[in-house]
PDB file of N, CA and C in Angstrom:
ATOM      1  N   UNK A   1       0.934   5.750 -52.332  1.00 52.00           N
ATOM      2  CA  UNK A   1       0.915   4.893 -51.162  1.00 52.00           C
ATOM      3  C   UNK A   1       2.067   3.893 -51.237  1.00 52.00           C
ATOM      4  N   UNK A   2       2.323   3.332 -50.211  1.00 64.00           N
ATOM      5  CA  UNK A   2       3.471   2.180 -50.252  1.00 64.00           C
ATOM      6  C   UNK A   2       3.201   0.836 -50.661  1.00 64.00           C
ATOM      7  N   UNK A   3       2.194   0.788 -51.321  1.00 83.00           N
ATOM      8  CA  UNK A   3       2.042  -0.854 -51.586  1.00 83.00           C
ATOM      9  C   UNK A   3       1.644  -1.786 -50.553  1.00 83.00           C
ATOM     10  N   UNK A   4       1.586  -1.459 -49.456  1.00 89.00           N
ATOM     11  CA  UNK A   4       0.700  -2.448 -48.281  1.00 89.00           C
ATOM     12  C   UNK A   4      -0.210  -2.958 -48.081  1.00 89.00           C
ATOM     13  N   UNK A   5      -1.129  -3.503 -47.595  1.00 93.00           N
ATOM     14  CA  UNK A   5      -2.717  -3.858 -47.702  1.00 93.00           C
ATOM     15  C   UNK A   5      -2.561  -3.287 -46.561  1.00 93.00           C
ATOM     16  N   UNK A   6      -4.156  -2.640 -46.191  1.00 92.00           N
ATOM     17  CA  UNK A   6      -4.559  -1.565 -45.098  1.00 92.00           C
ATOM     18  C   UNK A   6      -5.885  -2.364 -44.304  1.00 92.00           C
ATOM     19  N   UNK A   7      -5.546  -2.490 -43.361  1.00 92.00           N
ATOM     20  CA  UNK A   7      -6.741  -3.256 -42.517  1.00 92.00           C
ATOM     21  C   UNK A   7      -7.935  -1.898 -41.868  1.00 92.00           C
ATOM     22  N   UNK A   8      -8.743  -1.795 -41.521  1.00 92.00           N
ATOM     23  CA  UNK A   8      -9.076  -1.421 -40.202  1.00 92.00           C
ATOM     24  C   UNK A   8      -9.585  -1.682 -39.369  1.00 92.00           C
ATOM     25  N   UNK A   9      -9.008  -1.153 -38.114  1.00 93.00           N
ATOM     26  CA  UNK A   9      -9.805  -1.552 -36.625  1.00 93.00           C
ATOM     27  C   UNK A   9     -10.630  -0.642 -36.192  1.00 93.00           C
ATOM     28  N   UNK A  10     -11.758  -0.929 -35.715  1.00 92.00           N
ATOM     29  CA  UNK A  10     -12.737  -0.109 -34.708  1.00 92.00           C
ATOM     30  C   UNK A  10     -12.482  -0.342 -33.469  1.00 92.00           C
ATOM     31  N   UNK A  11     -12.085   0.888 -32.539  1.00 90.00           N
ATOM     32  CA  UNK A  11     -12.351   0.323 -31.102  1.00 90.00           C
ATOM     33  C   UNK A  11     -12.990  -0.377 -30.237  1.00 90.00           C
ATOM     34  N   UNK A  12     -14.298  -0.220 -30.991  1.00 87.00           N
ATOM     35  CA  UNK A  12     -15.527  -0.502 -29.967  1.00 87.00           C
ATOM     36  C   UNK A  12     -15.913  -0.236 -29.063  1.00 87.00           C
ATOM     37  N   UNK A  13     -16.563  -0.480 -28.254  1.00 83.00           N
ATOM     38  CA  UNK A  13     -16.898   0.602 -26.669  1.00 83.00           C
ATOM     39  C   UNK A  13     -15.794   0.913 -25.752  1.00 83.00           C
ATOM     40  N   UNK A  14     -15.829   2.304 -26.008  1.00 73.00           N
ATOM     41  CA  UNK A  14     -15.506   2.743 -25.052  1.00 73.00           C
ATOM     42  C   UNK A  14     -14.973   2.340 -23.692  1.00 73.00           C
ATOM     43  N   UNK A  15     -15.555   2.009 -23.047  1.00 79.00           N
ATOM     44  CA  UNK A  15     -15.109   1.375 -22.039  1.00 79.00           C
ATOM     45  C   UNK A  15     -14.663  -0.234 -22.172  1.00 79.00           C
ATOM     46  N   UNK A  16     -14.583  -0.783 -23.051  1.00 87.00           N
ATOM     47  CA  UNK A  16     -14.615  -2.361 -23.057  1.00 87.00           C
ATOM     48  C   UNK A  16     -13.051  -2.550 -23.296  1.00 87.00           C
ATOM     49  N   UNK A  17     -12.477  -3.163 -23.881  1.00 91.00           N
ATOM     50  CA  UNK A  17     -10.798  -3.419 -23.523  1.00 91.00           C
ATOM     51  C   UNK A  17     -10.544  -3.499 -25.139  1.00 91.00           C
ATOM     52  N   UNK A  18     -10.920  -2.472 -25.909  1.00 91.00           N
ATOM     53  CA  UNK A  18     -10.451  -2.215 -27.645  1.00 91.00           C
ATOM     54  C   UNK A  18      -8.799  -1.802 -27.670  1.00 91.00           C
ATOM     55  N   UNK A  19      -8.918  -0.456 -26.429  1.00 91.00           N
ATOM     56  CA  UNK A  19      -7.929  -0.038 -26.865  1.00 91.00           C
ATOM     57  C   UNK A  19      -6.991  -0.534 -26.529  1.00 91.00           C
ATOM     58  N   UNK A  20      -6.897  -1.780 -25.509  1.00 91.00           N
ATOM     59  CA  UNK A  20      -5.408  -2.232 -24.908  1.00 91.00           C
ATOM     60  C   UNK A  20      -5.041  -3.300 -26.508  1.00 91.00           C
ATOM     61  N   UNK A  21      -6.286  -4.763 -27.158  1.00 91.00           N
ATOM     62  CA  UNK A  21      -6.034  -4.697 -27.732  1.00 91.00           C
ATOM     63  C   UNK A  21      -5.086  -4.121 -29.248  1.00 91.00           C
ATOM     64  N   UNK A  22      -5.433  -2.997 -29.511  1.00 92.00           N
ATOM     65  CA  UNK A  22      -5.219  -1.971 -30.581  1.00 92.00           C
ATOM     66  C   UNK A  22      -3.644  -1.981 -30.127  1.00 92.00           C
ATOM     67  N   UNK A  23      -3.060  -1.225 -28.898  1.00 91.00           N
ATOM     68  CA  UNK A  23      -2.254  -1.281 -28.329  1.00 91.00           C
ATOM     69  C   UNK A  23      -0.991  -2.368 -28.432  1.00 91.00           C
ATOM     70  N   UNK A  24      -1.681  -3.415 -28.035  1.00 89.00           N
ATOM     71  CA  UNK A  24      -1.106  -5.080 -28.586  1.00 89.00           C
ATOM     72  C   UNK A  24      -0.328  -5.302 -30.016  1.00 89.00           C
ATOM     73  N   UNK A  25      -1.471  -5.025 -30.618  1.00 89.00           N
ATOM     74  CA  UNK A  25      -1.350  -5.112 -32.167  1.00 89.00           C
ATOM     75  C   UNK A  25      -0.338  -4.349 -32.653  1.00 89.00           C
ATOM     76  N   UNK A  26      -0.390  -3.059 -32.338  1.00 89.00           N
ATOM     77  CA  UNK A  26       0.498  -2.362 -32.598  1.00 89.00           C
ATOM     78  C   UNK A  26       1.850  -1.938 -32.267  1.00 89.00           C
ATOM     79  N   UNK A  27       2.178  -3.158 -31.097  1.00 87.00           N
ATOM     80  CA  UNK A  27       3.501  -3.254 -30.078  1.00 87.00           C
ATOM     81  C   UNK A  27       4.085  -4.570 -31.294  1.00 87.00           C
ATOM     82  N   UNK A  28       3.603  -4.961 -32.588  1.00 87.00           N
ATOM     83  CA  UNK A  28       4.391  -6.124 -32.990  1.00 87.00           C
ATOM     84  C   UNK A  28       4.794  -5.501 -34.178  1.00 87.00           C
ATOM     85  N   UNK A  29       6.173  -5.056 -34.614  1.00 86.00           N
ATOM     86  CA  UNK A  29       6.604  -4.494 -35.489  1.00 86.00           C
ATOM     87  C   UNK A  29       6.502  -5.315 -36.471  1.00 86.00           C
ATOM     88  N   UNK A  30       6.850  -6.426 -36.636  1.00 91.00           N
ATOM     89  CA  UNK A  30       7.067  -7.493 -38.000  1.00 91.00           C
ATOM     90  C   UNK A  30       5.751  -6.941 -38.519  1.00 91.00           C
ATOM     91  N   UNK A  31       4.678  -7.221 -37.554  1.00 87.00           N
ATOM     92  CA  UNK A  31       3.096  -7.289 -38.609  1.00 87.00           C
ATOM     93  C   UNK A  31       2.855  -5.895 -39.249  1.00 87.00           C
ATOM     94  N   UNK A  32       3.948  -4.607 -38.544  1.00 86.00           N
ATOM     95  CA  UNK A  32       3.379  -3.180 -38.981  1.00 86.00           C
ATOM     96  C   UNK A  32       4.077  -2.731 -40.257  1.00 86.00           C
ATOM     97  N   UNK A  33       5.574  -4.018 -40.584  1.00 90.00           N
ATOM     98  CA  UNK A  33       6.098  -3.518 -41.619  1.00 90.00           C
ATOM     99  C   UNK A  33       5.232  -4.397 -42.743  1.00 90.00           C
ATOM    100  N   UNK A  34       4.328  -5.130 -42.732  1.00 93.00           N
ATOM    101  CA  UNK A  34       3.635  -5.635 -43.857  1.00 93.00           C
ATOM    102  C   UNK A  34       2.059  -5.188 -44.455  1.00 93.00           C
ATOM    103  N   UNK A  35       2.012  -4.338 -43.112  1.00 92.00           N
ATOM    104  CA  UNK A  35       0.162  -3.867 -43.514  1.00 92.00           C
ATOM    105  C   UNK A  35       0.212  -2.377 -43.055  1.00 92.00           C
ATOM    106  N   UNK A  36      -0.614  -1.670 -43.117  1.00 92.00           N
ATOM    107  CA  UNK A  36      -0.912  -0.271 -43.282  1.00 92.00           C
ATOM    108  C   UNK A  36      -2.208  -0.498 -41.987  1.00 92.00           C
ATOM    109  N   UNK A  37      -2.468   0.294 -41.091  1.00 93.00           N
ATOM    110  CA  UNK A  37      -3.623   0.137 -40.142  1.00 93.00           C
ATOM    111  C   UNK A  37      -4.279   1.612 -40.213  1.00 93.00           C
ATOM    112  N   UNK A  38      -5.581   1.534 -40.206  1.00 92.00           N
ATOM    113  CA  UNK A  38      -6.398   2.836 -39.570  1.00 92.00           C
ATOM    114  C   UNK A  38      -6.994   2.165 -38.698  1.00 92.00           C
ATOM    115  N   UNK A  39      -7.207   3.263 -37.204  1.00 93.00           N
ATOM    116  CA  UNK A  39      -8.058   3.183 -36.226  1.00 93.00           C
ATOM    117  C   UNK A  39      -9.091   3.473 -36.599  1.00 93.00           C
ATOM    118  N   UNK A  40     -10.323   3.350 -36.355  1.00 92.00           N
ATOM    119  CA  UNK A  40     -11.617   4.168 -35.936  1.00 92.00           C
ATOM    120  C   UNK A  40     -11.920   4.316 -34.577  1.00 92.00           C
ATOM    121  N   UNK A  41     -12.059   5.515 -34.258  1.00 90.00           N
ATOM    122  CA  UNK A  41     -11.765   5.474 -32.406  1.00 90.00           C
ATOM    123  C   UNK A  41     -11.892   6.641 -31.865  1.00 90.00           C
ATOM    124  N   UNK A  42     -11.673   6.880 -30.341  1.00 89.00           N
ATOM    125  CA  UNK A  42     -11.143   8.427 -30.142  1.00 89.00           C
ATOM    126  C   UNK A  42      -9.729   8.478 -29.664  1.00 89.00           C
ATOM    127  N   UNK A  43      -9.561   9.247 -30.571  1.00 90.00           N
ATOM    128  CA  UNK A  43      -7.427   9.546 -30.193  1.00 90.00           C
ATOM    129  C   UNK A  43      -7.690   9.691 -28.609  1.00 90.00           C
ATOM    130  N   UNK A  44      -8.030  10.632 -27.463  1.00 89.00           N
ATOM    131  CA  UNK A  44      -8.055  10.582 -26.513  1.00 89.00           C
ATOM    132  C   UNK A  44      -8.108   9.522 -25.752  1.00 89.00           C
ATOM    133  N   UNK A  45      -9.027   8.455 -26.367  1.00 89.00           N
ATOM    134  CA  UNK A  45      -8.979   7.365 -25.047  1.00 89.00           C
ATOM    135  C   UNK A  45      -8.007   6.218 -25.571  1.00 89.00           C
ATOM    136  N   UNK A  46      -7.070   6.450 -26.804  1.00 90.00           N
ATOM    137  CA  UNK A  46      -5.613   5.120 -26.733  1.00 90.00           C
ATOM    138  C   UNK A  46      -5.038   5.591 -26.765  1.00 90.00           C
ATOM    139  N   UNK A  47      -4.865   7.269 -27.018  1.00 90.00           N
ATOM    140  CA  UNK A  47      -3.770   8.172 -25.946  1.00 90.00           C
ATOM    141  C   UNK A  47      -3.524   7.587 -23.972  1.00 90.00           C
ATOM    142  N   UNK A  48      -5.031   7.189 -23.978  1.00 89.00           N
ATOM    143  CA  UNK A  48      -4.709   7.661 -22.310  1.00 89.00           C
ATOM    144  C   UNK A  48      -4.535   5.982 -22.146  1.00 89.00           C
ATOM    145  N   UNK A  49      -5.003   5.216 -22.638  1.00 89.00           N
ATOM    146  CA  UNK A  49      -4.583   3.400 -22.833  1.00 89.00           C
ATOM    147  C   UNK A  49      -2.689   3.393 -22.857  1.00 89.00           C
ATOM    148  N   UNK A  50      -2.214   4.344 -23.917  1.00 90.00           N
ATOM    149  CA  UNK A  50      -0.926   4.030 -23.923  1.00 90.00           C
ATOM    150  C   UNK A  50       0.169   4.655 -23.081  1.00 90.00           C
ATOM    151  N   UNK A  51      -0.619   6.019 -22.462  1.00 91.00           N
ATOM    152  CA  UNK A  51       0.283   6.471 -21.412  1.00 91.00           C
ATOM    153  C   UNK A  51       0.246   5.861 -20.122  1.00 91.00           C
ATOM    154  N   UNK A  52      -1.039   4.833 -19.780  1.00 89.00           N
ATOM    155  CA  UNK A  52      -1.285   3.797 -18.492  1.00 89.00           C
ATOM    156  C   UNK A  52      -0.115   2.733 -18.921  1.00 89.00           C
ATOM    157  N   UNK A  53      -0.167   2.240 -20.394  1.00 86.00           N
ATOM    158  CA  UNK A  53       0.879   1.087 -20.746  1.00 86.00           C
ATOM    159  C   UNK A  53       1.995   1.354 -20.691  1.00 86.00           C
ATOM    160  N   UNK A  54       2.432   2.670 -20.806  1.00 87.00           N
ATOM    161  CA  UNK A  54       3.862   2.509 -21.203  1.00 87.00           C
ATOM    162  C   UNK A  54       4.263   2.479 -22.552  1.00 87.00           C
ATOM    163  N   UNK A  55       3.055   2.842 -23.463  1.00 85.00           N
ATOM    164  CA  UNK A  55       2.947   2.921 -24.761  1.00 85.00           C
ATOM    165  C   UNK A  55       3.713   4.329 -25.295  1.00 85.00           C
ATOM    166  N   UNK A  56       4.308   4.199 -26.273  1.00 86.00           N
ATOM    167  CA  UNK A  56       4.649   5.708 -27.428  1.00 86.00           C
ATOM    168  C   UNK A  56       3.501   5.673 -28.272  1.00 86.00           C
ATOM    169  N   UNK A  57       2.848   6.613 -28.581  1.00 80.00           N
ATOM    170  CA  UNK A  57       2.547   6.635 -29.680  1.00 80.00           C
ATOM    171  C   UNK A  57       2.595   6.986 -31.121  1.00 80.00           C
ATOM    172  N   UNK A  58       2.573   6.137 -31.894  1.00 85.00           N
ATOM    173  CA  UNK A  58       3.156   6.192 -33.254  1.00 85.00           C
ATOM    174  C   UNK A  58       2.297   6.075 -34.038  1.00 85.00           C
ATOM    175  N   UNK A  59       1.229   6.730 -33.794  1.00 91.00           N
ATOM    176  CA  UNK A  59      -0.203   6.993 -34.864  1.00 91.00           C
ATOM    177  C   UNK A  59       0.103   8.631 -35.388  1.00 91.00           C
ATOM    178  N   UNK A  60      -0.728   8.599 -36.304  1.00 88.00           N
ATOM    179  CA  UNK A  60      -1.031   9.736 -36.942  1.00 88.00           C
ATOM    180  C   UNK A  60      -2.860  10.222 -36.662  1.00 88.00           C
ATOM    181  N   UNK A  61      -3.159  11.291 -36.340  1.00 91.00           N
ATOM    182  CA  UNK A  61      -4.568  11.497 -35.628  1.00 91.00           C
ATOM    183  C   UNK A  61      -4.711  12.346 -36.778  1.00 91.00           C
ATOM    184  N   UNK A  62      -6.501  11.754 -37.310  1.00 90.00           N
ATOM    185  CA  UNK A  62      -7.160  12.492 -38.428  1.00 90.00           C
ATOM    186  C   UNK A  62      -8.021  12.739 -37.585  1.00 90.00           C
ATOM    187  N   UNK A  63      -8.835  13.741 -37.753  1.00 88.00           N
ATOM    188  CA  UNK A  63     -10.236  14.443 -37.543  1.00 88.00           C
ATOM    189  C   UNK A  63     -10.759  13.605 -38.584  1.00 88.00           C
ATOM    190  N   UNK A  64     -12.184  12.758 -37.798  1.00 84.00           N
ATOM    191  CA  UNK A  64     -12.484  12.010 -38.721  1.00 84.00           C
ATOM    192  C   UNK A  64     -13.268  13.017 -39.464  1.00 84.00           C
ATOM    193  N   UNK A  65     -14.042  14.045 -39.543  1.00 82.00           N
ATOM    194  CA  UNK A  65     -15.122  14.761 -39.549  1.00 82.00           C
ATOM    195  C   UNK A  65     -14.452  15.686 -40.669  1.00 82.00           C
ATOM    196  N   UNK A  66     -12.664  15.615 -41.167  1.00 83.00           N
ATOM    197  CA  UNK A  66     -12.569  17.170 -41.353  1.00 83.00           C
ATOM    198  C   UNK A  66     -12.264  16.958 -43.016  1.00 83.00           C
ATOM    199  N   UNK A  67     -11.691  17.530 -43.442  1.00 85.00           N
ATOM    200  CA  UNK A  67     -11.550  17.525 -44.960  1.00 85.00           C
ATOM    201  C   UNK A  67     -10.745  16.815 -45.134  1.00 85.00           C
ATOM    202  N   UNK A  68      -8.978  16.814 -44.101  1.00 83.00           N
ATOM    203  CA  UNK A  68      -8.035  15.694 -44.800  1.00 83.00           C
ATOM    204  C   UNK A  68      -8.133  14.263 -44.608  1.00 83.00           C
ATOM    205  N   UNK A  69      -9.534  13.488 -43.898  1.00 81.00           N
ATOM    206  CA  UNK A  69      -9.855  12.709 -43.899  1.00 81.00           C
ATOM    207  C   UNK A  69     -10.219  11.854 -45.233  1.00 81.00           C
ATOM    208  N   UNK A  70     -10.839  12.393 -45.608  1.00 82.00           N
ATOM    209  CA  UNK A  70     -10.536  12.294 -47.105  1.00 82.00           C
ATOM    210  C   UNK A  70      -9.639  12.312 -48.381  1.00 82.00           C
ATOM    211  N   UNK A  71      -8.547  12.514 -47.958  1.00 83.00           N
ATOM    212  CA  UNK A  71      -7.688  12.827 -48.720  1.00 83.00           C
ATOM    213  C   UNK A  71      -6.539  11.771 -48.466  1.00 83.00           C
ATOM    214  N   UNK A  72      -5.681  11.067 -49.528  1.00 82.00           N
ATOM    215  CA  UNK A  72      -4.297  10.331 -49.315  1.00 82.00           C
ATOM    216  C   UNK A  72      -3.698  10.495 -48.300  1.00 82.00           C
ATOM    217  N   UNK A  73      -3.257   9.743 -46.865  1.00 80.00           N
ATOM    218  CA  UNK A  73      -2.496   9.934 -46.139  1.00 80.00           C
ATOM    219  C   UNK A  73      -1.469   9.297 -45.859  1.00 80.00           C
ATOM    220  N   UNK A  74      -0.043   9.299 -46.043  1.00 81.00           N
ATOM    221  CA  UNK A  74       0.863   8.604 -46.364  1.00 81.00           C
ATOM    222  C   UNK A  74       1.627   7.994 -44.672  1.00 81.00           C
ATOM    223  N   UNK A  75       1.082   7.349 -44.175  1.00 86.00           N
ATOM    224  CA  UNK A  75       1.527   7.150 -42.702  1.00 86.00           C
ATOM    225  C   UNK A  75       0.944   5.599 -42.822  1.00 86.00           C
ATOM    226  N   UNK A  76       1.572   4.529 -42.014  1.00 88.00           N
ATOM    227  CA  UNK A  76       1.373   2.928 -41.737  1.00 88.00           C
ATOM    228  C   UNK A  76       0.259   3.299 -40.237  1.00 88.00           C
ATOM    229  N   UNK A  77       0.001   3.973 -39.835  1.00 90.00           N
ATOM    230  CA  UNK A  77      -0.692   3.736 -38.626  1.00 90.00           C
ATOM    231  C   UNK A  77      -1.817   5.383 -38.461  1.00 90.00           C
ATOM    232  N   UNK A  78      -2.644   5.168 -38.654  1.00 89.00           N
ATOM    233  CA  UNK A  78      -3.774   6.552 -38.589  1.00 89.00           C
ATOM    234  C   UNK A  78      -4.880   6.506 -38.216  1.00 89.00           C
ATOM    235  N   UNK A  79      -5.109   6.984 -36.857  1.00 88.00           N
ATOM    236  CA  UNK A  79      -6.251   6.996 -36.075  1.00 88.00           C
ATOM    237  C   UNK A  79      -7.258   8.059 -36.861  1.00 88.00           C
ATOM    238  N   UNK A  80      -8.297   7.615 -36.962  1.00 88.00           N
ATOM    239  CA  UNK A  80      -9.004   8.452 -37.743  1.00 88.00           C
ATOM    240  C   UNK A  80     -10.137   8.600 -35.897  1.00 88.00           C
ATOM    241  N   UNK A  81      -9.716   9.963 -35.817  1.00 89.00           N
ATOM    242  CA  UNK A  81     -10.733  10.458 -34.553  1.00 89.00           C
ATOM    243  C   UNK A  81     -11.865  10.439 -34.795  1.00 89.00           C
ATOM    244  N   UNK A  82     -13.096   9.441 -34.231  1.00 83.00           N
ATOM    245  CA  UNK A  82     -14.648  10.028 -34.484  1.00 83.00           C
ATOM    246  C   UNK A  82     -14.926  11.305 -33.535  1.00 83.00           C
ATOM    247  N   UNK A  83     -13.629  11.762 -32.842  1.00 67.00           N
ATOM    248  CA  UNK A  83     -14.199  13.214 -31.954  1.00 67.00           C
ATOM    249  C   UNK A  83     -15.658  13.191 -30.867  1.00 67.00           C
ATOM    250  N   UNK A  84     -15.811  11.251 -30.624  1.00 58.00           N
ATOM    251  CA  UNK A  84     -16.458  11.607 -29.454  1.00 58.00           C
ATOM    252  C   UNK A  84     -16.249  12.127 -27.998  1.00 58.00           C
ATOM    253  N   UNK A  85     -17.193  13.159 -27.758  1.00 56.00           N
ATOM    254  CA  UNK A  85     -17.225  14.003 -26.651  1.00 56.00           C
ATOM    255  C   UNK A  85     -17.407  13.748 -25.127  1.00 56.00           C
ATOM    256  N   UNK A  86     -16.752  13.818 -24.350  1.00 46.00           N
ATOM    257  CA  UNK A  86     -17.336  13.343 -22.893  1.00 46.00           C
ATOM    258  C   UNK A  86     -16.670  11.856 -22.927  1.00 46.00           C
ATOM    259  N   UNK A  87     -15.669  11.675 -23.745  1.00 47.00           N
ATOM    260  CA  UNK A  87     -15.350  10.254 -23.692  1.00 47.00           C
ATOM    261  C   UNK A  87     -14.712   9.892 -22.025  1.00 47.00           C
ATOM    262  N   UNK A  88     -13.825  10.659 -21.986  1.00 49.00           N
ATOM    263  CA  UNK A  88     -12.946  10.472 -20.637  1.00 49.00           C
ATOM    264  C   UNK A  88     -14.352  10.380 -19.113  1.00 49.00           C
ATOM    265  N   UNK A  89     -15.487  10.555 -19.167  1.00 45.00           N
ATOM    266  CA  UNK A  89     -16.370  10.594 -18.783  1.00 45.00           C
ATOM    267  C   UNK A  89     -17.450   9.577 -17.938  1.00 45.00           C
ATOM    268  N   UNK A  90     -16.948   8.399 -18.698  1.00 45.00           N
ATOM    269  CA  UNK A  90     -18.168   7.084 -18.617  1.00 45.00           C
ATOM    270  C   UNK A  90     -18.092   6.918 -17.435  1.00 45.00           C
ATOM    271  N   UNK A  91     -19.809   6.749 -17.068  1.00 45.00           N
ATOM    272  CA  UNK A  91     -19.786   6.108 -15.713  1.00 45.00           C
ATOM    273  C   UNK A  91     -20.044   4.934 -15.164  1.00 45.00           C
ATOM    274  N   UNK A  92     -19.644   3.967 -15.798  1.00 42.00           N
ATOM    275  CA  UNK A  92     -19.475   2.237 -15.821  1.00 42.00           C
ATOM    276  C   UNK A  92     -18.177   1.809 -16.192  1.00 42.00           C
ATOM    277  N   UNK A  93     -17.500   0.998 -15.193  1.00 48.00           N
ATOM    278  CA  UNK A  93     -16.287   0.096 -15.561  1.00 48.00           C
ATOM    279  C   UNK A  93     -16.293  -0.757 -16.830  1.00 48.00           C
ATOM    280  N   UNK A  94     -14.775  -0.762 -17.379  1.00 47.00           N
ATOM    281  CA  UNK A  94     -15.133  -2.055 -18.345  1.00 47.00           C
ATOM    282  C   UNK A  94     -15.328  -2.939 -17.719  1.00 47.00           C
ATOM    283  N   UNK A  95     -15.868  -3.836 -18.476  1.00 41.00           N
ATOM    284  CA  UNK A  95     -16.069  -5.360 -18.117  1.00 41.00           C
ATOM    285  C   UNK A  95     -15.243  -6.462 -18.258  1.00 41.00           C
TER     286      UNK A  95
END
């Protein structure tokens, strides 16, 4: 690993405003060259947060569920997918 300290973030609901946060956080380079981040989340819905923003994305997407989840992953930014289903789906606005 690179020697960084590794935070992580959870999205949190779905519909609630995690991923623009996440988004935020991750638009400030100074803070990304000093810490290491994992998401907990679904890649699909700060995929679709960063293509509304104007976002690139510069994550790395794990299957949270799969074997290399477990294993050393050498990347500063890694969404670890919980692979929830029907996400794009909800039928309530955020708040």
């Amino acid at each position: 690993m690179n020697g960084k300290p590794t935070i992580g973030i959870t999205m949190g609901d779905p519909a609630g405003i995690g991923p623009q946060i996440i988004l935020k956080a991750l638009s400030d380079r100074k803070l990304l060259q000093k810490l290491r981040v994992v998401i907990y989340g679904a890649n699909d819905l700060l995929t679709l947060s960063a293509d509304k923003y104007g976002v690139n994305p510069v994550w790395f997407r794990v299957d949270a569920t799969s074997n290399r989840a477990a294993q050393p992953i050498d990347s500063d930014i890694i969404i670890l997918d919980d692979g929830e289903e029907n996400i794009l789906h909800l039928q309530h606005e955020p708040s």
